[in-house]
Amino acid sequence: MNCPNCNSVISRENINISTDIGQCQTCDHIFKISENLNNDIDDEFDINTPPNGAWITKKPQQITVGATTRSLLAFFLVPFMLVWSGGSLGGIYGSQIISGKFDLAISLFGIPFILGSILFWGLTIMSIWGKVEMTLDQIGGKLFTGVGSIGRRKTFTWEEISTIKEVQIYNRKSSGQSKEIVLEGKKRISFGTGINESRRYYLYKSLKIIFVKAKSNKRFIID
């Protein structure tokens, strides 16, 4: 096991499994063993060979890794949304526009259909043009999820993160399971549920490599 703070190898004498506590003999950092078991680097993983649909760009002291959320699900979502939202909203509001008469009760009834259309059209657009991208440097990073320049942005520093892991989540609505990448510490950030397995794995492994280098104060640029 390596120290999550300085990346030094922890001696066996400084690891206590029964209390779940480890201490680095180099920097005296104390940490929970269970939270840091997965912060090791896989030597067989090559950050410079992203899978189809993922990418990496390098600048001095900055690395950007990303992946598209493009999915075959779009072939189902596009026609479904055209029929569902077009039929429901067209029937509720289109008939009022054509007749020139406003019905408050029917209009209020249509609000859930409007909200549903906004949500599912967002998922549809993400399945066609969406992306997840991380811009990382020695201090921390910025996470973007969206289309083009429109989307959600989250920022973090490496000091706020103690562990990075890939966890399985359960969707009650669809009764299905998926995975997401989780950054935990003083701040918790989760992302990646809309990315396929190979692209998410690439982002996860790349993030761990950069995380360890930044924490250990090693040369940040990845060769």
PDB file of C-alpha atoms in Angstrom, residues 65-191:
ATOM      1  CA  VAL A  65      -9.224  13.884 -20.331  1.00  0.00           C
ATOM      2  CA  GLY A  66     -12.745  13.355 -21.566  1.00  0.00           C
ATOM      3  CA  ALA A  67     -15.268  11.018 -23.107  1.00  0.00           C
ATOM      4  CA  THR A  68     -18.427  11.351 -25.117  1.00  0.00           C
ATOM      5  CA  THR A  69     -21.762  10.218 -23.691  1.00  0.00           C
ATOM      6  CA  ARG A  70     -22.873   9.264 -27.203  1.00  0.00           C
ATOM      7  CA  SER A  71     -24.924   6.074 -27.049  1.00  0.00           C
ATOM      8  CA  LEU A  72     -26.958   3.730 -29.246  1.00  0.00           C
ATOM      9  CA  LEU A  73     -29.818   4.529 -26.890  1.00  0.00           C
ATOM     10  CA  ALA A  74     -30.344   7.650 -29.008  1.00  0.00           C
ATOM     11  CA  PHE A  75     -31.886   5.484 -31.769  1.00  0.00           C
ATOM     12  CA  PHE A  76     -34.678   4.662 -29.311  1.00  0.00           C
ATOM     13  CA  LEU A  77     -34.937   7.977 -27.484  1.00  0.00           C
ATOM     14  CA  VAL A  78     -35.267  10.273 -30.505  1.00  0.00           C
ATOM     15  CA  PRO A  79     -38.358   8.640 -32.086  1.00  0.00           C
ATOM     16  CA  PHE A  80     -39.864   7.967 -28.649  1.00  0.00           C
ATOM     17  CA  MET A  81     -39.545  11.600 -27.599  1.00  0.00           C
ATOM     18  CA  LEU A  82     -40.912  12.878 -30.904  1.00  0.00           C
ATOM     19  CA  VAL A  83     -44.002  10.746 -30.447  1.00  0.00           C
ATOM     20  CA  TRP A  84     -44.379  11.144 -26.679  1.00  0.00           C
ATOM     21  CA  SER A  85     -43.733  14.865 -26.270  1.00  0.00           C
ATOM     22  CA  GLY A  86     -45.231  15.764 -29.626  1.00  0.00           C
ATOM     23  CA  GLY A  87     -48.420  13.836 -28.916  1.00  0.00           C
ATOM     24  CA  SER A  88     -48.864  14.859 -25.286  1.00  0.00           C
ATOM     25  CA  LEU A  89     -47.868  18.516 -25.539  1.00  0.00           C
ATOM     26  CA  GLY A  90     -49.426  18.936 -28.952  1.00  0.00           C
ATOM     27  CA  GLY A  91     -52.695  17.478 -27.718  1.00  0.00           C
ATOM     28  CA  ILE A  92     -52.763  19.547 -24.532  1.00  0.00           C
ATOM     29  CA  TYR A  93     -51.510  22.922 -25.736  1.00  0.00           C
ATOM     30  CA  GLY A  94     -51.701  22.677 -29.524  1.00  0.00           C
ATOM     31  CA  SER A  95     -55.466  22.220 -29.456  1.00  0.00           C
ATOM     32  CA  GLN A  96     -55.820  25.341 -27.314  1.00  0.00           C
ATOM     33  CA  ILE A  97     -53.672  27.375 -29.690  1.00  0.00           C
ATOM     34  CA  ILE A  98     -55.623  26.191 -32.732  1.00  0.00           C
ATOM     35  CA  SER A  99     -59.022  26.872 -31.129  1.00  0.00           C
ATOM     36  CA  GLY A 100     -57.881  30.154 -29.612  1.00  0.00           C
ATOM     37  CA  LYS A 101     -59.338  29.151 -26.220  1.00  0.00           C
ATOM     38  CA  PHE A 102     -57.377  28.824 -23.009  1.00  0.00           C
ATOM     39  CA  ASP A 103     -58.332  26.113 -20.497  1.00  0.00           C
ATOM     40  CA  LEU A 104     -56.621  26.536 -17.119  1.00  0.00           C
ATOM     41  CA  ALA A 105     -57.380  23.014 -15.856  1.00  0.00           C
ATOM     42  CA  ILE A 106     -56.014  21.324 -18.977  1.00  0.00           C
ATOM     43  CA  SER A 107     -52.970  23.609 -18.989  1.00  0.00           C
ATOM     44  CA  LEU A 108     -52.151  22.734 -15.367  1.00  0.00           C
ATOM     45  CA  PHE A 109     -52.619  19.057 -16.195  1.00  0.00           C
ATOM     46  CA  GLY A 110     -49.952  19.424 -18.881  1.00  0.00           C
ATOM     47  CA  ILE A 111     -47.220  20.757 -16.536  1.00  0.00           C
ATOM     48  CA  PRO A 112     -45.882  17.276 -15.596  1.00  0.00           C
ATOM     49  CA  PHE A 113     -45.622  16.485 -19.326  1.00  0.00           C
ATOM     50  CA  ILE A 114     -43.590  19.670 -19.848  1.00  0.00           C
ATOM     51  CA  LEU A 115     -41.209  18.782 -17.014  1.00  0.00           C
ATOM     52  CA  GLY A 116     -40.925  15.200 -18.256  1.00  0.00           C
ATOM     53  CA  SER A 117     -40.168  16.399 -21.773  1.00  0.00           C
ATOM     54  CA  ILE A 118     -37.424  18.721 -20.521  1.00  0.00           C
ATOM     55  CA  LEU A 119     -35.817  15.889 -18.527  1.00  0.00           C
ATOM     56  CA  PHE A 120     -35.977  13.221 -21.234  1.00  0.00           C
ATOM     57  CA  TRP A 121     -35.009  15.588 -24.050  1.00  0.00           C
ATOM     58  CA  GLY A 122     -31.942  16.451 -21.958  1.00  0.00           C
ATOM     59  CA  LEU A 123     -31.056  12.754 -21.741  1.00  0.00           C
ATOM     60  CA  THR A 124     -31.699  12.373 -25.470  1.00  0.00           C
ATOM     61  CA  ILE A 125     -29.430  15.287 -26.380  1.00  0.00           C
ATOM     62  CA  MET A 126     -26.699  13.932 -24.082  1.00  0.00           C
ATOM     63  CA  SER A 127     -26.945  10.536 -25.801  1.00  0.00           C
ATOM     64  CA  ILE A 128     -26.226  12.271 -29.136  1.00  0.00           C
ATOM     65  CA  TRP A 129     -23.829  15.167 -28.427  1.00  0.00           C
ATOM     66  CA  GLY A 130     -22.971  15.031 -24.712  1.00  0.00           C
ATOM     67  CA  LYS A 131     -19.552  14.737 -23.109  1.00  0.00           C
ATOM     68  CA  VAL A 132     -17.791  14.488 -19.753  1.00  0.00           C
ATOM     69  CA  GLU A 133     -14.455  16.288 -19.536  1.00  0.00           C
ATOM     70  CA  MET A 134     -11.946  16.891 -16.743  1.00  0.00           C
ATOM     71  CA  THR A 135      -9.298  19.599 -16.845  1.00  0.00           C
ATOM     72  CA  LEU A 136      -6.651  18.815 -14.231  1.00  0.00           C
ATOM     73  CA  ASP A 137      -3.517  20.496 -12.885  1.00  0.00           C
ATOM     74  CA  GLN A 138      -1.262  20.336  -9.844  1.00  0.00           C
ATOM     75  CA  ILE A 139      -3.830  22.146  -7.669  1.00  0.00           C
ATOM     76  CA  GLY A 140      -7.044  20.338  -8.603  1.00  0.00           C
ATOM     77  CA  GLY A 141      -9.498  20.108 -11.434  1.00  0.00           C
ATOM     78  CA  LYS A 142     -12.685  21.152 -13.179  1.00  0.00           C
ATOM     79  CA  LEU A 143     -15.369  18.673 -14.193  1.00  0.00           C
ATOM     80  CA  PHE A 144     -17.761  19.495 -17.039  1.00  0.00           C
ATOM     81  CA  THR A 145     -20.815  17.471 -18.046  1.00  0.00           C
ATOM     82  CA  GLY A 146     -22.947  18.772 -20.906  1.00  0.00           C
ATOM     83  CA  VAL A 147     -23.172  19.672 -24.573  1.00  0.00           C
ATOM     84  CA  GLY A 148     -20.784  22.160 -26.151  1.00  0.00           C
ATOM     85  CA  SER A 149     -20.274  24.879 -23.524  1.00  0.00           C
ATOM     86  CA  ILE A 150     -23.683  24.336 -21.890  1.00  0.00           C
ATOM     87  CA  GLY A 151     -23.774  22.061 -18.863  1.00  0.00           C
ATOM     88  CA  ARG A 152     -22.817  21.521 -15.232  1.00  0.00           C
ATOM     89  CA  ARG A 153     -19.414  22.468 -13.858  1.00  0.00           C
ATOM     90  CA  LYS A 154     -17.813  21.293 -10.617  1.00  0.00           C
ATOM     91  CA  THR A 155     -14.428  22.264  -9.236  1.00  0.00           C
ATOM     92  CA  PHE A 156     -12.238  20.640  -6.600  1.00  0.00           C
ATOM     93  CA  THR A 157      -8.719  20.729  -5.178  1.00  0.00           C
ATOM     94  CA  TRP A 158      -6.629  17.634  -4.510  1.00  0.00           C
ATOM     95  CA  GLU A 159      -6.521  18.602  -0.827  1.00  0.00           C
ATOM     96  CA  GLU A 160     -10.295  18.071  -0.701  1.00  0.00           C
ATOM     97  CA  ILE A 161     -10.017  14.530  -2.113  1.00  0.00           C
ATOM     98  CA  SER A 162      -8.741  11.526  -0.169  1.00  0.00           C
ATOM     99  CA  THR A 163      -9.877   8.651  -2.370  1.00  0.00           C
ATOM    100  CA  ILE A 164     -11.168   7.922  -5.869  1.00  0.00           C
ATOM    101  CA  LYS A 165     -13.298   4.871  -6.552  1.00  0.00           C
ATOM    102  CA  GLU A 166     -15.740   3.341  -8.983  1.00  0.00           C
ATOM    103  CA  VAL A 167     -18.980   2.307  -7.308  1.00  0.00           C
ATOM    104  CA  GLN A 168     -22.073   0.444  -8.432  1.00  0.00           C
ATOM    105  CA  ILE A 169     -25.399   2.213  -8.022  1.00  0.00           C
ATOM    106  CA  TYR A 170     -28.963   0.940  -8.162  1.00  0.00           C
ATOM    107  CA  ASN A 171     -31.697   2.803 -10.023  1.00  0.00           C
ATOM    108  CA  ARG A 172     -35.015   2.220  -8.257  1.00  0.00           C
ATOM    109  CA  LYS A 173     -37.097   3.569 -11.135  1.00  0.00           C
ATOM    110  CA  SER A 174     -35.635   1.296 -13.798  1.00  0.00           C
ATOM    111  CA  SER A 175     -34.635  -1.530 -11.410  1.00  0.00           C
ATOM    112  CA  GLY A 176     -31.251  -1.515 -13.130  1.00  0.00           C
ATOM    113  CA  GLN A 177     -27.652  -1.134 -12.049  1.00  0.00           C
ATOM    114  CA  SER A 178     -24.897   1.126 -13.335  1.00  0.00           C
ATOM    115  CA  LYS A 179     -21.548   2.486 -12.189  1.00  0.00           C
ATOM    116  CA  GLU A 180     -20.229   5.925 -11.418  1.00  0.00           C
ATOM    117  CA  ILE A 181     -16.882   7.477 -10.513  1.00  0.00           C
ATOM    118  CA  VAL A 182     -16.751   8.989  -7.028  1.00  0.00           C
ATOM    119  CA  LEU A 183     -14.244  11.466  -5.576  1.00  0.00           C
ATOM    120  CA  GLU A 184     -14.500  11.500  -1.774  1.00  0.00           C
ATOM    121  CA  GLY A 185     -12.953  13.515   1.019  1.00  0.00           C
ATOM    122  CA  LYS A 186     -13.865  16.948   2.297  1.00  0.00           C
ATOM    123  CA  LYS A 187     -15.908  17.207  -0.892  1.00  0.00           C
ATOM    124  CA  ARG A 188     -17.845  14.456  -2.670  1.00  0.00           C
ATOM    125  CA  ILE A 189     -18.228  14.478  -6.451  1.00  0.00           C
ATOM    126  CA  SER A 190     -19.814  11.710  -8.502  1.00  0.00           C
ATOM    127  CA  PHE A 191     -20.134  11.425 -12.274  1.00  0.00           C
TER     128      PHE A 191
END
